[in-house]
């Protein structure tokens, strides 16, 4: 167990959901006769769920500060419809409509942020009102009719990395390059982390770092091969590339900037954060405005994939985003949650949904199963936070240690 902890950084509990994701993939791949781990299915999964994962990036920050946003689906639909109508009726070029959509999303977020930060109305009530307002505006603007968007938007919702260079590998070179860069970045990060640990006189055995590097590089290589070897004209999806970029940006913001520290400080203890000089209203305003901005991005990705904006777009999206954040380890009470964890939680929901569809399970049963998974994940989180209750990993470690002691006593 000690060696396993050294390989995985000493905190196995943070990998619980990642292991659950891998287990789900393996189970569904077996039960569907290999349909899960195919190029076309994974490409479709990423393109089809990218908008929910984008929403989860913003939602985790809202939940960390102790609030919740129920309006994101309606805001995404409102932005998508605004973009489509501005291009069709106002004569804006496609890129003008795109910029307009992002600005509209930021303005909607500023509206929500004003009521929360300045007027003190809880985010739940503010965004509940926003959900009704913007859903009504979508229906009113569209007259309950879908509005098409230009072809250029399809690249954002359903495009693939382009092909270039020699084709002797039989795979997409852009995706191969992306995989190589990801592997190189991880190797560099791991070696840098090890140097940092050694500089602080912490234990960091070389074999553990090399084992971790080998495992992750193998996984990256396998995923790269899957995405790069699809049918001609396909590769890693553009929505996935946008998602990866956003994950990197927001991971840095939340983990390595003053703003990120303020977000977690407000979520952990609002009064203490205020006494420490943190502007709580400014933090609230930022997370709400950022949430609606990302909802605008999600709406643009969706209309690009659907090739039109519809009056029912965005329905129930907020629930999927909230579920992804809680399954990814965020605390119900706030103060805890990460962007990477939310991505894992979102992928768990996406794989679960996709796998059940491949198995032919109906939409009604799928909703029941997803609800049970959400409840189980939150119950697991709450249980592990009760004083004196060891985590599942802790129980395994304790049992392993007890068995070793008993074996040693028997030998003596």
XYZ file of N, CA and C in Angstrom, residues 66-167:
306
model
N -20.387 28.716 -2.441
C -21.581 28.456 -1.653
C -22.894 28.795 -2.313
N -22.895 28.989 -3.633
C -24.137 29.311 -4.339
C -24.374 28.278 -5.434
N -25.403 28.505 -6.229
C -25.737 27.588 -7.314
C -26.391 28.402 -8.423
N -26.189 28.005 -9.655
C -26.739 28.736 -10.808
C -27.696 27.826 -11.568
N -28.979 28.175 -11.513
C -30.005 27.383 -12.195
C -30.329 27.902 -13.593
N -29.666 28.976 -14.002
C -30.048 29.641 -15.252
C -29.200 29.260 -16.447
N -28.157 28.441 -16.257
C -27.158 28.274 -17.310
C -27.740 27.700 -18.601
N -28.688 26.776 -18.485
C -29.310 26.222 -19.693
C -30.093 27.268 -20.453
N -30.865 28.074 -19.738
C -31.645 29.129 -20.378
C -30.748 30.207 -20.966
N -29.672 30.544 -20.260
C -28.730 31.554 -20.772
C -28.050 31.043 -22.039
N -27.635 29.771 -22.042
C -27.013 29.194 -23.236
C -27.966 29.237 -24.418
N -29.231 28.906 -24.176
C -30.233 28.943 -25.245
C -30.473 30.374 -25.720
N -30.520 31.314 -24.785
C -30.731 32.730 -25.120
C -29.589 33.259 -25.972
N -28.365 32.915 -25.597
C -27.198 33.356 -26.378
C -27.221 32.726 -27.760
N -27.489 31.413 -27.836
C -27.539 30.748 -29.133
C -28.573 31.353 -30.050
N -29.757 31.659 -29.511
C -30.816 32.267 -30.315
C -30.437 33.699 -30.715
N -29.803 34.442 -29.808
C -29.367 35.805 -30.128
C -28.360 35.806 -31.273
N -27.433 34.854 -31.230
C -26.423 34.738 -32.285
C -27.096 34.422 -33.620
N -27.991 33.441 -33.628
C -28.652 33.019 -34.867
C -29.488 34.150 -35.463
N -30.251 34.849 -34.635
C -31.115 35.924 -35.131
C -30.299 37.125 -35.592
N -29.222 37.439 -34.865
C -28.399 38.593 -35.254
C -27.757 38.379 -36.619
N -27.408 37.145 -36.936
C -26.802 36.851 -38.242
C -27.862 36.821 -39.338
N -29.001 36.186 -39.034
C -30.050 36.054 -40.046
C -30.776 37.372 -40.319
N -31.123 38.106 -39.264
C -31.971 39.285 -39.430
C -31.218 40.611 -39.437
N -30.076 40.663 -38.748
C -29.343 41.925 -38.657
C -28.180 42.016 -39.633
N -27.891 40.931 -40.314
C -26.834 40.962 -41.320
C -25.426 40.917 -40.766
N -25.263 40.505 -39.499
C -23.916 40.407 -38.938
C -23.160 39.246 -39.574
N -21.833 39.394 -39.782
C -21.045 38.230 -40.232
C -21.001 37.193 -39.116
N -20.631 35.969 -39.459
C -20.662 34.897 -38.469
C -19.787 35.206 -37.260
N -18.626 35.827 -37.513
C -17.734 36.134 -36.390
C -18.294 37.274 -35.545
N -19.056 38.174 -36.185
C -19.706 39.237 -35.434
C -20.775 38.679 -34.509
N -21.528 37.696 -35.015
C -22.522 37.042 -34.176
C -21.879 36.290 -33.025
N -20.721 35.672 -33.298
C -19.993 34.948 -32.258
C -19.573 35.884 -31.134
N -18.973 37.023 -31.503
C -18.542 37.993 -30.490
C -19.738 38.557 -29.730
N -20.832 38.806 -30.454
C -22.037 39.310 -29.802
C -22.539 38.320 -28.756
N -22.512 37.036 -29.089
C -22.966 36.023 -28.148
C -22.136 36.011 -26.870
N -20.820 36.137 -26.994
C -19.954 36.157 -25.809
C -20.218 37.392 -24.954
N -20.433 38.532 -25.616
C -20.729 39.768 -24.883
C -22.072 39.653 -24.162
N -23.069 39.107 -24.847
C -24.393 38.915 -24.232
C -24.271 38.011 -23.006
N -23.497 36.944 -23.116
C -23.313 36.058 -21.971
C -22.687 36.779 -20.789
N -21.670 37.597 -21.043
C -21.019 38.346 -19.970
C -21.982 39.351 -19.338
N -22.811 39.998 -20.159
C -23.781 40.968 -19.633
C -24.839 40.289 -18.776
N -25.296 39.131 -19.212
C -26.256 38.376 -18.406
C -25.623 37.999 -17.065
N -24.363 37.569 -17.101
C -23.666 37.238 -15.857
C -23.506 38.445 -14.953
N -23.260 39.626 -15.552
C -23.169 40.854 -14.763
C -24.509 41.167 -14.097
N -25.603 40.899 -14.813
C -26.947 41.083 -14.264
C -27.145 40.187 -13.042
N -26.799 38.925 -13.158
C -26.923 38.016 -12.020
C -25.984 38.429 -10.892
N -24.759 38.802 -11.263
C -23.788 39.218 -10.255
C -24.235 40.441 -9.482
N -24.926 41.370 -10.155
C -25.422 42.577 -9.485
C -26.406 42.212 -8.380
N -27.365 41.352 -8.691
C -28.380 41.012 -7.702
C -27.796 40.219 -6.536
N -26.795 39.398 -6.806
C -26.170 38.631 -5.742
C -25.191 39.479 -4.935
N -24.262 40.164 -5.625
C -23.185 40.877 -4.937
C -23.638 42.198 -4.326
N -24.478 42.926 -5.025
C -24.879 44.252 -4.557
C -26.173 44.241 -3.758
N -27.137 43.439 -4.176
C -28.444 43.432 -3.517
C -28.575 42.336 -2.464
N -27.641 41.389 -2.462
C -27.641 40.348 -1.441
C -28.684 39.266 -1.627
N -29.247 39.159 -2.821
C -30.222 38.101 -3.089
C -29.467 36.809 -3.380
N -29.786 35.720 -2.700
C -29.042 34.464 -2.902
C -28.997 34.039 -4.368
N -27.890 33.402 -4.741
C -27.719 32.972 -6.122
C -28.808 32.034 -6.591
N -29.310 31.188 -5.702
C -30.376 30.251 -6.075
C -31.600 31.015 -6.578
N -32.017 32.072 -5.833
C -33.195 32.845 -6.204
C -32.907 33.691 -7.444
N -31.726 34.316 -7.466
C -31.351 35.170 -8.600
C -31.378 34.401 -9.908
N -30.771 33.228 -9.888
C -30.673 32.462 -11.137
C -31.953 31.698 -11.446
N -32.767 31.411 -10.426
C -34.080 30.833 -10.686
C -34.929 31.834 -11.477
N -34.853 33.105 -11.055
C -35.542 34.157 -11.807
C -34.952 34.276 -13.209
N -33.619 34.207 -13.299
C -32.970 34.285 -14.604
C -33.361 33.143 -15.514
N -33.506 31.943 -14.950
C -33.925 30.788 -15.744
C -35.280 31.047 -16.390
N -36.217 31.606 -15.627
C -37.544 31.878 -16.170
C -37.518 33.031 -17.171
N -36.758 34.075 -16.847
C -36.690 35.251 -17.726
C -36.117 34.884 -19.087
N -34.965 34.232 -19.088
C -34.276 33.988 -20.360
C -34.909 32.844 -21.150
N -35.561 31.912 -20.462
C -36.300 30.881 -21.204
C -37.485 31.520 -21.921
N -38.147 32.434 -21.234
C -39.249 33.144 -21.873
C -38.788 33.993 -23.040
N -37.635 34.644 -22.893
C -37.108 35.475 -23.978
C -36.747 34.633 -25.197
N -36.207 33.442 -24.966
C -35.860 32.556 -26.085
C -37.108 32.209 -26.890
N -38.159 31.817 -26.189
C -39.407 31.440 -26.877
C -40.005 32.646 -27.596
N -39.968 33.812 -26.949
C -40.519 35.030 -27.549
C -39.733 35.450 -28.789
N -38.407 35.412 -28.704
C -37.564 35.818 -29.828
C -37.725 34.892 -31.025
N -37.821 33.598 -30.750
C -37.826 32.603 -31.827
C -39.206 32.318 -32.383
N -40.255 32.773 -31.658
C -41.628 32.415 -32.022
C -41.790 30.893 -32.084
N -41.034 30.214 -31.195
C -41.062 28.740 -31.086
C -40.617 28.039 -32.369
N -39.745 28.699 -33.135
C -39.230 28.125 -34.382
C -37.703 28.126 -34.339
N -37.080 27.053 -34.819
C -35.623 26.984 -34.869
C -35.075 27.943 -35.919
N -33.896 28.498 -35.623
C -33.243 29.449 -36.531
C -31.881 28.874 -36.926
N -31.610 28.683 -38.220
C -30.330 28.093 -38.643
C -29.157 29.049 -38.422
N -27.970 28.473 -38.303
C -26.739 29.263 -38.180
C -25.826 28.945 -39.357
N -24.893 29.856 -39.686
C -24.004 29.629 -40.836
C -23.124 28.403 -40.666
N -22.615 27.939 -41.795
C -21.745 26.755 -41.806
C -20.518 26.922 -40.923
N -20.006 28.171 -40.858
C -18.768 28.405 -40.112
C -18.887 27.977 -38.653
N -20.095 27.983 -38.101
C -20.267 27.591 -36.706
C -20.093 26.100 -36.500
N -20.213 25.326 -37.552
C -20.116 23.881 -37.405
C -18.744 23.442 -36.923
N -17.722 24.212 -37.235
C -16.378 23.833 -36.796
C -16.266 23.883 -35.283
N -17.028 24.794 -34.631
C -16.970 24.892 -33.174
C -17.712 23.751 -32.492
N -18.766 23.264 -33.109
C -19.556 22.219 -32.477
C -19.330 20.826 -33.000
N -18.845 20.715 -34.240
C -18.699 19.380 -34.839
C -17.465 19.256 -35.720
N -16.511 20.176 -35.562
C -15.304 20.136 -36.390
C -14.235 19.218 -35.809
N -13.225 18.931 -36.643
C -12.105 18.082 -36.230
C -10.788 18.785 -36.545
N -9.738 18.381 -35.843
C -8.415 18.911 -36.152
C -8.056 18.551 -37.591
N -7.448 19.476 -38.332
C -7.158 19.222 -39.751
C -6.010 18.231 -39.940
N -5.954 17.658 -41.132
C -4.861 16.761 -41.493
C -3.778 17.560 -42.208
N -2.532 17.160 -42.036
C -1.414 17.800 -42.723
C -0.236 16.819 -42.723
N 0.723 17.094 -43.558
C 1.932 16.288 -43.582
C 1.742 14.912 -44.168
N 2.770 14.054 -44.084
C 2.720 12.707 -44.664
C 1.714 11.817 -43.945
N 1.142 10.888 -44.684
C 0.103 10.018 -44.132
C 0.610 8.598 -43.899
